[in-house]
PDB file of C-alpha atoms in Angstrom:
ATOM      1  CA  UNK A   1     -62.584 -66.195  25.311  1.00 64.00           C
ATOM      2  CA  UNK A   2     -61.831 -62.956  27.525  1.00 76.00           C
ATOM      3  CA  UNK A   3     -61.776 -59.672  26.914  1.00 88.00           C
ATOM      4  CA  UNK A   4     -59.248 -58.447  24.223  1.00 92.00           C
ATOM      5  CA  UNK A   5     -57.059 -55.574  24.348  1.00 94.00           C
ATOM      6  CA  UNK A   6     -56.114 -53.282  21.034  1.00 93.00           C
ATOM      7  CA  UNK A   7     -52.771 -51.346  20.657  1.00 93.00           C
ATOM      8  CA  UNK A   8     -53.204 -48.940  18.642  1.00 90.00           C
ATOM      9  CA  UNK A   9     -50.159 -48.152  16.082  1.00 86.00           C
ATOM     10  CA  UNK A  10     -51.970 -45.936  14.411  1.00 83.00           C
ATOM     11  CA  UNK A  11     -51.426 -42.154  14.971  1.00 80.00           C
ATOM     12  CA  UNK A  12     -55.793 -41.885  15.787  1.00 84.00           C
ATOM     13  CA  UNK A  13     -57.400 -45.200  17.621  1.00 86.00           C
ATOM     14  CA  UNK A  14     -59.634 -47.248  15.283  1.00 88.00           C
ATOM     15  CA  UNK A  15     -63.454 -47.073  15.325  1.00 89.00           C
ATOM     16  CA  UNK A  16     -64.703 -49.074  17.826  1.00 87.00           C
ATOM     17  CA  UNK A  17     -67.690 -49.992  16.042  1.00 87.00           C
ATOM     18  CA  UNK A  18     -65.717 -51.659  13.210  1.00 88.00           C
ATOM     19  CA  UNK A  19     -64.361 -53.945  16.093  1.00 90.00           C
ATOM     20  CA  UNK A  20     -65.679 -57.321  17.517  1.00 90.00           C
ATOM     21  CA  UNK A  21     -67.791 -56.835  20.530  1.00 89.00           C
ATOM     22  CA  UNK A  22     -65.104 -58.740  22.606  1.00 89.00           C
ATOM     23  CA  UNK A  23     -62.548 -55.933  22.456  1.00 91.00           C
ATOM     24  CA  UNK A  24     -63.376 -54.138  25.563  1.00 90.00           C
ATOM     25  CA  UNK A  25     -60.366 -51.425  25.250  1.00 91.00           C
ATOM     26  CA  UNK A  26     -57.672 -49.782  23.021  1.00 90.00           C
ATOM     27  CA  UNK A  27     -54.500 -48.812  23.674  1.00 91.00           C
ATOM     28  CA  UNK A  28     -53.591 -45.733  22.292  1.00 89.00           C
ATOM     29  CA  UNK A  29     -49.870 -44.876  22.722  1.00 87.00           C
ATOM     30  CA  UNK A  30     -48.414 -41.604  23.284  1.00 84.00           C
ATOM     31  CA  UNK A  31     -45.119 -40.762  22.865  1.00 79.00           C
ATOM     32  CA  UNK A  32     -42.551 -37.598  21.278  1.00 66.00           C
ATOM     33  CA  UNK A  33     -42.674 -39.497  18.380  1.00 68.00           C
ATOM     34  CA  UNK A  34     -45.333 -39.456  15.804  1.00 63.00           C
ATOM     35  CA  UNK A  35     -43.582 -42.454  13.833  1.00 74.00           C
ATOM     36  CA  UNK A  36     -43.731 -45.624  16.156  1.00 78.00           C
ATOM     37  CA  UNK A  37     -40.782 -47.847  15.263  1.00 86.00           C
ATOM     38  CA  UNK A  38     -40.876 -51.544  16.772  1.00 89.00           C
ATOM     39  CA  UNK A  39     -38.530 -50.868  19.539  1.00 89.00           C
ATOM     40  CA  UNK A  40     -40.572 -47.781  20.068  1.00 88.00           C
ATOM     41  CA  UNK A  41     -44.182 -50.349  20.355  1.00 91.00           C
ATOM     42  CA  UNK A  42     -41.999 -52.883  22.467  1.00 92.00           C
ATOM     43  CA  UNK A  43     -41.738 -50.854  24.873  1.00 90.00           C
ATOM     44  CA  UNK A  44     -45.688 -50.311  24.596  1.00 92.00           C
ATOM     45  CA  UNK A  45     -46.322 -53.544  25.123  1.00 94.00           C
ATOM     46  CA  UNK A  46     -43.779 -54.260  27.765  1.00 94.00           C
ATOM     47  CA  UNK A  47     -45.701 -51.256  29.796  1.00 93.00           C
ATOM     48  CA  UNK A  48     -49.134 -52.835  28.843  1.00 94.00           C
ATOM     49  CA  UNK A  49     -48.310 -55.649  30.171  1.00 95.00           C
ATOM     50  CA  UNK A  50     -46.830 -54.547  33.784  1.00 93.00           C
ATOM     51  CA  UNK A  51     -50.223 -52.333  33.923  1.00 92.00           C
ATOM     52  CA  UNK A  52     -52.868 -55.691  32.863  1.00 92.00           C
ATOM     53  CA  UNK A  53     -50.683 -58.818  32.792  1.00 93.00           C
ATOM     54  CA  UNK A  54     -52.373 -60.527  30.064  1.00 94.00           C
ATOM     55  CA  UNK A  55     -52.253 -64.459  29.197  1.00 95.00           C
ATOM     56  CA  UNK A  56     -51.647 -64.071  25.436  1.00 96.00           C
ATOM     57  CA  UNK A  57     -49.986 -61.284  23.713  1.00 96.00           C
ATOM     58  CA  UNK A  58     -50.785 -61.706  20.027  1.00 96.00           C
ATOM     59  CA  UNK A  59     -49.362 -59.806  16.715  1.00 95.00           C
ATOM     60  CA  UNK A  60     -49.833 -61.057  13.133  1.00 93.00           C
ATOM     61  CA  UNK A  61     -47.479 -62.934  11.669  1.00 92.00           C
ATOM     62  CA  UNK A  62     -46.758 -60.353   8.743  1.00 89.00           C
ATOM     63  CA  UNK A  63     -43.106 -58.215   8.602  1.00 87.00           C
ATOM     64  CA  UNK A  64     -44.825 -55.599  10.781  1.00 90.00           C
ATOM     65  CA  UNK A  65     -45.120 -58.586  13.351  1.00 93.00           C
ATOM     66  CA  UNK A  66     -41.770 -60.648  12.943  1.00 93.00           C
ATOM     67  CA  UNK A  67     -40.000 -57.077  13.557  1.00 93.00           C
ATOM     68  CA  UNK A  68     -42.352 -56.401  16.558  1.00 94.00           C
ATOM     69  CA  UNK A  69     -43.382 -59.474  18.430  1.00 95.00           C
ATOM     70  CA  UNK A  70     -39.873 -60.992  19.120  1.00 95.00           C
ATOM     71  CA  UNK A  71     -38.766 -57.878  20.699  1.00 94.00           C
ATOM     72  CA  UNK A  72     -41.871 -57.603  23.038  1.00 95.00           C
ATOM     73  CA  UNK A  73     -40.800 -61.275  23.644  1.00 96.00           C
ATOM     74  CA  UNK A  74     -37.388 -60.554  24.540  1.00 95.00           C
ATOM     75  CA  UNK A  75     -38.226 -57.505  26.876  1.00 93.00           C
ATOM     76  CA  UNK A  76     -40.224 -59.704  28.583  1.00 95.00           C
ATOM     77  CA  UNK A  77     -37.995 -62.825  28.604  1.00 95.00           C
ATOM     78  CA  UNK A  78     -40.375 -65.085  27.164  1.00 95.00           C
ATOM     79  CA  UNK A  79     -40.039 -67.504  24.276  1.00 95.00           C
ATOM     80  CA  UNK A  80     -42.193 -66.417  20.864  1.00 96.00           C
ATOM     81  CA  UNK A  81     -44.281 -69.118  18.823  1.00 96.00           C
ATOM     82  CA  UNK A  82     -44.043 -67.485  15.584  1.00 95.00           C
ATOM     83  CA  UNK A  83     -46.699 -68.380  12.538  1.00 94.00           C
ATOM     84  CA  UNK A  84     -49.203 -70.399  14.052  1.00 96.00           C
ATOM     85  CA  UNK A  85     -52.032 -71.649  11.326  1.00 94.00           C
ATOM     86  CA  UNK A  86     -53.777 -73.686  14.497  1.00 95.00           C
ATOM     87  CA  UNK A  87     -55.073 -73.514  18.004  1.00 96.00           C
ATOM     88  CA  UNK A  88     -55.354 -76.866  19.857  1.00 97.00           C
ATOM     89  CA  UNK A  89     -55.850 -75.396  23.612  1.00 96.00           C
ATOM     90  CA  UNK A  90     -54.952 -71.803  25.567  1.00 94.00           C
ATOM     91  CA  UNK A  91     -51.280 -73.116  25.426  1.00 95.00           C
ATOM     92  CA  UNK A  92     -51.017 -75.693  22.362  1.00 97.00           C
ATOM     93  CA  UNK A  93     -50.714 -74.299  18.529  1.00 97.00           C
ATOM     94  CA  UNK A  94     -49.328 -76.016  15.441  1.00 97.00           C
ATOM     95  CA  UNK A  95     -46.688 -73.832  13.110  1.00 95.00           C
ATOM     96  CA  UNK A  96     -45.577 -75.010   9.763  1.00 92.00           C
ATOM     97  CA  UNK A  97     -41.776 -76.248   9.183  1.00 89.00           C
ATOM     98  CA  UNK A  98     -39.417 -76.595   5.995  1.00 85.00           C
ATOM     99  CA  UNK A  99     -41.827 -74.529   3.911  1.00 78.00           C
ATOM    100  CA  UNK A 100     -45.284 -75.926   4.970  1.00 81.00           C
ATOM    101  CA  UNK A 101     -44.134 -79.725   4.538  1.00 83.00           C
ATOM    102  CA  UNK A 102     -44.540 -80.242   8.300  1.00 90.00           C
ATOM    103  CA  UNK A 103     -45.840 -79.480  11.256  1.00 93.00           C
ATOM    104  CA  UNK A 104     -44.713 -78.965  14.415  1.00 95.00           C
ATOM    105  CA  UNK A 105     -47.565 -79.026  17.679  1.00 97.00           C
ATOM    106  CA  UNK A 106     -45.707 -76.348  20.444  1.00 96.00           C
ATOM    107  CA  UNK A 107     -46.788 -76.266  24.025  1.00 96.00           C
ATOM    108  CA  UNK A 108     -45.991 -72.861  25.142  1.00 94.00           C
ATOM    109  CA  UNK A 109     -45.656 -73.360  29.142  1.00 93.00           C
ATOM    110  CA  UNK A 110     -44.726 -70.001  30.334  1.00 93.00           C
ATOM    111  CA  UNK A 111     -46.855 -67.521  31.929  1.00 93.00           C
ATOM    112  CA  UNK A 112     -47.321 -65.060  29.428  1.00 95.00           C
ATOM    113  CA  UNK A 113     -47.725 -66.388  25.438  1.00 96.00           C
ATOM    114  CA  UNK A 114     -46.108 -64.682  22.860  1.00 97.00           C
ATOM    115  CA  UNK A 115     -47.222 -65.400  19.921  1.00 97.00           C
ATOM    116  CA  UNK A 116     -48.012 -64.657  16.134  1.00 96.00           C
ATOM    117  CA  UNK A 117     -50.766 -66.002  13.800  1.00 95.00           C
ATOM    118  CA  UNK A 118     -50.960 -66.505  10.017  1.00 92.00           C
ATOM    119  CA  UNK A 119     -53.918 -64.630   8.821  1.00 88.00           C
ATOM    120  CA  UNK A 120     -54.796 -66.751   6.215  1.00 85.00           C
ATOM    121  CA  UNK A 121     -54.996 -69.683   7.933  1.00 88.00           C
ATOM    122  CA  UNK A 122     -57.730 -68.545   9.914  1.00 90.00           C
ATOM    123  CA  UNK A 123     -61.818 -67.323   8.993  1.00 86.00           C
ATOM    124  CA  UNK A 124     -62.139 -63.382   9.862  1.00 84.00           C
ATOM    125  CA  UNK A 125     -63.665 -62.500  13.165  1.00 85.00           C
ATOM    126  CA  UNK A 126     -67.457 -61.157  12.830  1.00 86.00           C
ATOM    127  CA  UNK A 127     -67.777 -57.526  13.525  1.00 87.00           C
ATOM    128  CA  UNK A 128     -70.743 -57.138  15.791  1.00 87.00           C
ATOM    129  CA  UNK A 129     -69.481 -53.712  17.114  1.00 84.00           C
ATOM    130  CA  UNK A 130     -67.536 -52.604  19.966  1.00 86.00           C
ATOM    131  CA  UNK A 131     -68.054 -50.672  22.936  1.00 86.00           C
ATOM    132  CA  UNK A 132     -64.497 -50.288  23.685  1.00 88.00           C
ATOM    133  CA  UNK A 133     -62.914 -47.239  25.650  1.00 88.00           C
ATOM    134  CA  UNK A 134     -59.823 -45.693  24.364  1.00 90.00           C
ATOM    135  CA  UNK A 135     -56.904 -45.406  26.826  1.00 91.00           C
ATOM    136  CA  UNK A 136     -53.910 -43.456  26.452  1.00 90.00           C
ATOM    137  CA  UNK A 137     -50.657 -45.332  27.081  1.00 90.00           C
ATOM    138  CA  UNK A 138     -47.298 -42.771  28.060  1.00 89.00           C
ATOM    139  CA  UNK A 139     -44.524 -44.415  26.158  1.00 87.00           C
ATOM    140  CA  UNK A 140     -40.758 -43.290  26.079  1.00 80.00           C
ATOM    141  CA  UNK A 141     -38.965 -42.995  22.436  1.00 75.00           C
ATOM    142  CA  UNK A 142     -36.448 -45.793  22.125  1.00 73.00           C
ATOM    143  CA  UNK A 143     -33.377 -43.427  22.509  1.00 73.00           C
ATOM    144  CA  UNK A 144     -30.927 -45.392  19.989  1.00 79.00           C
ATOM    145  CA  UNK A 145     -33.305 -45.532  17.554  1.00 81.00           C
ATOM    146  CA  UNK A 146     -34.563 -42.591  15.388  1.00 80.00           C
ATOM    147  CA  UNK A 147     -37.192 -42.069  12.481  1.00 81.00           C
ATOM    148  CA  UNK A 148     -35.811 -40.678   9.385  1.00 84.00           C
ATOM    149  CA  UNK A 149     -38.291 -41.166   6.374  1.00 83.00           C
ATOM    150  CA  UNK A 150     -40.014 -44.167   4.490  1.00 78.00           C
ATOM    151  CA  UNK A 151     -40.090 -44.633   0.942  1.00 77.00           C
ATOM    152  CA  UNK A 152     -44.096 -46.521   0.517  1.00 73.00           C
ATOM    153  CA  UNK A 153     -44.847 -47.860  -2.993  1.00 71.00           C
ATOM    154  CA  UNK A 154     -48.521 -46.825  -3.529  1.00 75.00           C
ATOM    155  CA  UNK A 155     -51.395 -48.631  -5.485  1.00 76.00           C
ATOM    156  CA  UNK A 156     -54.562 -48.513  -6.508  1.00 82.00           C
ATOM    157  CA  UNK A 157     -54.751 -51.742  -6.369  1.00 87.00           C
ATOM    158  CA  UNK A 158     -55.900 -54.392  -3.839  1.00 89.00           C
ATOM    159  CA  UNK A 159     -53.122 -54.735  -0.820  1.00 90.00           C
ATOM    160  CA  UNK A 160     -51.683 -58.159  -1.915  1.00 91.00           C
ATOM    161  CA  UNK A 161     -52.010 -59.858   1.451  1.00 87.00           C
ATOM    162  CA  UNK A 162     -55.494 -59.264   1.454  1.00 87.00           C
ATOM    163  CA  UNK A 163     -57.222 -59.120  -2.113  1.00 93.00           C
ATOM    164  CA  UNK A 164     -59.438 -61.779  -2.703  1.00 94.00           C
ATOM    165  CA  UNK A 165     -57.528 -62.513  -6.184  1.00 97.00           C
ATOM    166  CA  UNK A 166     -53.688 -62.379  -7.464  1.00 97.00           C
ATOM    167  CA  UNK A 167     -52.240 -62.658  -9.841  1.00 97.00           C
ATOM    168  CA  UNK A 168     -48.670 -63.670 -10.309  1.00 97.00           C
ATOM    169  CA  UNK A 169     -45.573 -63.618 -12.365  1.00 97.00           C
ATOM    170  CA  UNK A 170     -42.100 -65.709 -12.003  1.00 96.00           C
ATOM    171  CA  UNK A 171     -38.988 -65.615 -14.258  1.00 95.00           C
ATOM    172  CA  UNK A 172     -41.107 -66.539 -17.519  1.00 95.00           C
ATOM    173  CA  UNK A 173     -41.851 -63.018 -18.063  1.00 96.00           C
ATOM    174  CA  UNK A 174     -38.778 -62.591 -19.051  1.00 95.00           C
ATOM    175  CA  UNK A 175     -39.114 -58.830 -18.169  1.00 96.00           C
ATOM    176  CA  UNK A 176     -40.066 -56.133 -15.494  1.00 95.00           C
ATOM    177  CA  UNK A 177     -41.897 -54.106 -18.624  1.00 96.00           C
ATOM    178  CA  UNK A 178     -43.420 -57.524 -19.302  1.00 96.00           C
ATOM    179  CA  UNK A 179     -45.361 -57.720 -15.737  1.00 97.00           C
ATOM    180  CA  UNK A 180     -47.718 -55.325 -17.931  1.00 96.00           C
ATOM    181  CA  UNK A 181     -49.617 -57.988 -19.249  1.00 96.00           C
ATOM    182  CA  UNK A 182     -50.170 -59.293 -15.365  1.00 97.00           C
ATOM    183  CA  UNK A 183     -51.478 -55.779 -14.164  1.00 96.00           C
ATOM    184  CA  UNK A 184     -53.926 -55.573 -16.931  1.00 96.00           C
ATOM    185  CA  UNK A 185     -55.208 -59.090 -16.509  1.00 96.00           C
ATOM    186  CA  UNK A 186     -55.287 -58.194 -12.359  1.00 96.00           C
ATOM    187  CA  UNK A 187     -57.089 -54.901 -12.843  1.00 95.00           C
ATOM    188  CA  UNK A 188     -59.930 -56.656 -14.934  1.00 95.00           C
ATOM    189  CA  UNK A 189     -60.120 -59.080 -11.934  1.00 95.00           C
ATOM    190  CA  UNK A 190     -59.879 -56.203  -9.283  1.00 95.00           C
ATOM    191  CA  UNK A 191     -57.076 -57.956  -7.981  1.00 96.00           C
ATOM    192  CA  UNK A 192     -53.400 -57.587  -6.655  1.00 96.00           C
ATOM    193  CA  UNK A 193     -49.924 -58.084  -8.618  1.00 96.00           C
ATOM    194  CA  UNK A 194     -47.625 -60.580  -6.957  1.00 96.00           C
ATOM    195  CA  UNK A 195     -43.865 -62.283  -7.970  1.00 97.00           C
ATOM    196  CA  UNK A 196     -41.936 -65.338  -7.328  1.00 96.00           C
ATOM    197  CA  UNK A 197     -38.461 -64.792  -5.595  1.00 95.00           C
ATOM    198  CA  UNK A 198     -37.012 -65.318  -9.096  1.00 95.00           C
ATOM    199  CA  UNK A 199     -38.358 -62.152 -10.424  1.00 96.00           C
ATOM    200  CA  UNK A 200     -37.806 -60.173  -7.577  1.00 96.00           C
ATOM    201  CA  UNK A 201     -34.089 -61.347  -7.882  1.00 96.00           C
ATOM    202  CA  UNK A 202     -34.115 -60.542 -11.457  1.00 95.00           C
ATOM    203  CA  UNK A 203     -34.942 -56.676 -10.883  1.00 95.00           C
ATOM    204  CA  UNK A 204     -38.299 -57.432 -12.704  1.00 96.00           C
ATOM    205  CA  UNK A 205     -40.118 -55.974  -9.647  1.00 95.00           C
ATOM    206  CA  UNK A 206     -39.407 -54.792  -6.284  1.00 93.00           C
ATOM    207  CA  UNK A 207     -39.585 -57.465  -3.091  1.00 91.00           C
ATOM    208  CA  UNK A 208     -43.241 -55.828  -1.971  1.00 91.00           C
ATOM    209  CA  UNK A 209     -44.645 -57.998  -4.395  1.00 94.00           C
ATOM    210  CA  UNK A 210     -42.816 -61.530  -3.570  1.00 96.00           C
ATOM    211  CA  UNK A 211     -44.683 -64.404  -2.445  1.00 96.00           C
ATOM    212  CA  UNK A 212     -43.690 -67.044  -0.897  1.00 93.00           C
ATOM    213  CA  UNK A 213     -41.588 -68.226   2.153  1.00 88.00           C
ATOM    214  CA  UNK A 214     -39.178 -65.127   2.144  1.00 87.00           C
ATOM    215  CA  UNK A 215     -42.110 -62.927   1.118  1.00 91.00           C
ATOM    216  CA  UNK A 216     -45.973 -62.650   2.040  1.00 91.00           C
ATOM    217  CA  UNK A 217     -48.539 -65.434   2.586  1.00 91.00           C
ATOM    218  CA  UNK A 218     -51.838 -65.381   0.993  1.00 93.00           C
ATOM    219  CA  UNK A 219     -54.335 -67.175   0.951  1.00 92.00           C
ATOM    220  CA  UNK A 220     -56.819 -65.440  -2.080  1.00 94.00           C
ATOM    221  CA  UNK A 221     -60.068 -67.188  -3.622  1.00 95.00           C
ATOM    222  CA  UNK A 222     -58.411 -67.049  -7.173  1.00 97.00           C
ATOM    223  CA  UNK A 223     -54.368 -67.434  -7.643  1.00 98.00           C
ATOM    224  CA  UNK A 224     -53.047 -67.211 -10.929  1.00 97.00           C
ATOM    225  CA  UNK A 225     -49.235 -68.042 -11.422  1.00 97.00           C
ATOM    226  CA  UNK A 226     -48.345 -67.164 -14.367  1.00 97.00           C
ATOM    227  CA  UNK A 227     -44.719 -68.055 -15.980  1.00 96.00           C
ATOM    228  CA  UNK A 228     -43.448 -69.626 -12.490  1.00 97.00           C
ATOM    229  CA  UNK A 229     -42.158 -73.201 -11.905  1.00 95.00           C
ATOM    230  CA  UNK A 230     -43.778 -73.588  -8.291  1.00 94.00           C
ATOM    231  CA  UNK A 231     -40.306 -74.034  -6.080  1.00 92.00           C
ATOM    232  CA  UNK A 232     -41.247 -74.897  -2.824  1.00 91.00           C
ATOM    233  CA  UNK A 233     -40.261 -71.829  -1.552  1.00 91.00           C
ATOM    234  CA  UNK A 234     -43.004 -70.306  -3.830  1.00 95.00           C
ATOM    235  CA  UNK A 235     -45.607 -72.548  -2.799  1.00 93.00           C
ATOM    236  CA  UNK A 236     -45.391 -72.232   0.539  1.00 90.00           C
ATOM    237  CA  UNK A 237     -46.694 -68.989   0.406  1.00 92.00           C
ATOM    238  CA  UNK A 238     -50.042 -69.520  -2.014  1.00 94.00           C
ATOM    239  CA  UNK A 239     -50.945 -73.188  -1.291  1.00 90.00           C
ATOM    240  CA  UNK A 240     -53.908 -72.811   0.901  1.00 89.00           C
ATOM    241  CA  UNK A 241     -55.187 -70.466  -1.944  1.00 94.00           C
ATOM    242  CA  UNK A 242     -58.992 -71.428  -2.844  1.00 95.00           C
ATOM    243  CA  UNK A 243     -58.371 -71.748  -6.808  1.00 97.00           C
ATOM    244  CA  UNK A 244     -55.048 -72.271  -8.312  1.00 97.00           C
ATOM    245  CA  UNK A 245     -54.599 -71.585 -11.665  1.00 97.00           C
ATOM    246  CA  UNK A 246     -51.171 -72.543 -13.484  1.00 97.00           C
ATOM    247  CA  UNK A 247     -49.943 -71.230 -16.518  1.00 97.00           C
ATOM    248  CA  UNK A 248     -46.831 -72.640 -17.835  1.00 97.00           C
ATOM    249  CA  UNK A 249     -44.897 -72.998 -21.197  1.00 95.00           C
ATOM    250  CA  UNK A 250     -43.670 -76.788 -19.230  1.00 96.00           C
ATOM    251  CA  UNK A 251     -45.928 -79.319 -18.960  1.00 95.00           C
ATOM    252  CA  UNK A 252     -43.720 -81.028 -16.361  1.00 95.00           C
ATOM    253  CA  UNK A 253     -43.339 -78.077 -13.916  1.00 95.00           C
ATOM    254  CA  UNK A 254     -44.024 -78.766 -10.567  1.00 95.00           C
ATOM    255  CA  UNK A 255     -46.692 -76.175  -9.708  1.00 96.00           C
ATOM    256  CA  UNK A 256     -48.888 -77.904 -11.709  1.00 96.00           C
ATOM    257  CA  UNK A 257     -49.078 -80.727  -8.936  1.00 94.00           C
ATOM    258  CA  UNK A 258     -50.326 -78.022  -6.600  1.00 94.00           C
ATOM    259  CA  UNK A 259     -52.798 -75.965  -9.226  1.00 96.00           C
ATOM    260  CA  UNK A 260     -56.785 -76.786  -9.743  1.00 97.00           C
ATOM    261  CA  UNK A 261     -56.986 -75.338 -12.826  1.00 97.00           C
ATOM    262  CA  UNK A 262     -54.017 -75.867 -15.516  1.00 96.00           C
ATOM    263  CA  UNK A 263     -52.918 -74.365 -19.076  1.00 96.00           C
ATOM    264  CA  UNK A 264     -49.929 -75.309 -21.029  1.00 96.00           C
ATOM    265  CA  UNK A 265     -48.952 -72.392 -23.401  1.00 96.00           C
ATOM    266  CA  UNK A 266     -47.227 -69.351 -24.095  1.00 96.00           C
ATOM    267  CA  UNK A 267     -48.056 -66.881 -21.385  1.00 96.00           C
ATOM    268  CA  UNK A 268     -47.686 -64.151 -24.036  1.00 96.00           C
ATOM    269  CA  UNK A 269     -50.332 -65.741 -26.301  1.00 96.00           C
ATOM    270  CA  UNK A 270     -52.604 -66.835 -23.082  1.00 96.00           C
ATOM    271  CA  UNK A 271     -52.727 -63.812 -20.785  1.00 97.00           C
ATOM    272  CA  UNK A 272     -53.493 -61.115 -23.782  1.00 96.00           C
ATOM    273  CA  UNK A 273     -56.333 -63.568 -25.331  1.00 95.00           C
ATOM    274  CA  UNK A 274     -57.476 -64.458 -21.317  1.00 95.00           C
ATOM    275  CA  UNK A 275     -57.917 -60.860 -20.182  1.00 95.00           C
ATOM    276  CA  UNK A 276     -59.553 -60.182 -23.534  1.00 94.00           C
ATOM    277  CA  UNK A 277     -62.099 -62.259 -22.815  1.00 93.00           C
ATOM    278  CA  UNK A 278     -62.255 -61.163 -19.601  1.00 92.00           C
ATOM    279  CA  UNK A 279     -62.910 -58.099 -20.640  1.00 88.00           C
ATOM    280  CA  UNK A 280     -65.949 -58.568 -22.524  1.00 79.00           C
ATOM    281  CA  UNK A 281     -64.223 -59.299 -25.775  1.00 57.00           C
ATOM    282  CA  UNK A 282     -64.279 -61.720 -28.473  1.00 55.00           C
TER     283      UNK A 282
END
């Protein structure tokens, strides 16, 4: 329970007082670059750490962390413990395996603990306000590595690792201009859009919106698959949701074991006549 440390990758710090009183500074790195790439925030770290040694050095376990926390790991020759959904001690944490159908207690017994945590699997920290200082950090550019441009899909809606309800669509919409009916059923909920692998391999939407192993974890108060089977792959990614809700043309698919709430039907009948009544409707 020490004092925590923020690095900023950000191009301005965060407000302090939106921060739990127990993070006592943040790290604000300078470099030529105004884009920080991971090699770029590796190096960050690996400075940090020379400067503070700290026990624990801690990312989220999100893309933005699997691209950023094994390379800190490797520039400081350490061993990472990637997706950890429990702590047992300073140095013991549990990690899912094969999709969430085991897990595996590490000991990490180095020094210095690299590690990355699965948001959802834990409660949010309270925000009691910060004090913390801001402290510039000098940082070279990675010289092999250069910024060109990013192409950002942009919504109005809920960011889908985060929204408190999602809804989803698999290969049963048979259609990318189908996922329609999904976005007007999530924006009466004020919730995010998300996919199974299958339609993301079908072209039906772009890989942003995947859930599952290969994609994001999330862990909403409502989940709503609609049109998908439940492959393991798939679950893995939306178990621990609050409330399932399954929609399904097949009674015998397996994400009905897994769902609270289920529906056998036509999801082109169900969703229209759902959000209807959502909205207020008859």
């Amino acid at each position: 329970d020490g004092p925590i440390t923020i690095l900023s990758t950000n191009p301005s710090p965060p407000d302090a007082s939106s921060l739990p009183s127990s993070v006592k500074v943040i790290l604000q790195p300078k470099c030529a670059s105004s884009e920080l790439l991971a090699e770029t925030i590796s190096n960050a770290i690996k400075k940090a750490q020379e400067l503070n040694s700290y026990s624990h050095i801690v990312a989220p376990a999100t893309k933005f962390g699997s691209n950023v926390l094994p390379r800190a790991a490797a520039v400081l020759d350490v061993s990472p413990i990637t997706d950890i959904i429990d702590v047992l001690s300073t140095d013991t944490f549990v990690r899912p395996l094969y999709a969430g159908n085991a897990l595996c207690k590490v000991q990490a017994t180095e020094e210095v603990k690299a590690l990355s945590f699965r948001s959802t699997a834990f409660d949010k920290a309270e925000v009691d306000g910060s004090d913390a200082e801001v402290t510039e950090l000098e940082v070279e550019d990675h010289g092999l590595t250069e910024y060109i441009s990013a192409n950002v899909s942009k919504s109005d809606r809920p960011e889908l690792g985060s929204a408190s309800v999602v809804v989803s669509g698999g290969r049963g919409l048979q259609s990318g201009e189908n996922f329609v009916l999904l976005e007007k059923l999530a924006d009466t909920l004020n919730g995010a859009v998300g996919a199974s692998r299958a339609a993301v391999d079908a072209g039906f939407v772009p890989n942003s919106l995947q859930v599952g192993q290969t994609g994001k974890v999330v862990a909403p108060e409502l989940y709503i698959a609609v049109g998908i089977s439940g492959a393991i792959q798939h679950l893995s990614g939306m178990k621990d949701s609050k409330c399932i809700v399954a929609i399904n043309s097949d009674p015998e698919a397996p994400i009905f074991q897994v769902a609270d709430y289920g529906l056998v039907g036509d999801l082109f009948d169900v969703v229209p006549e759902l959000t209807k009544h959502l909205e207020g409707g008859d």
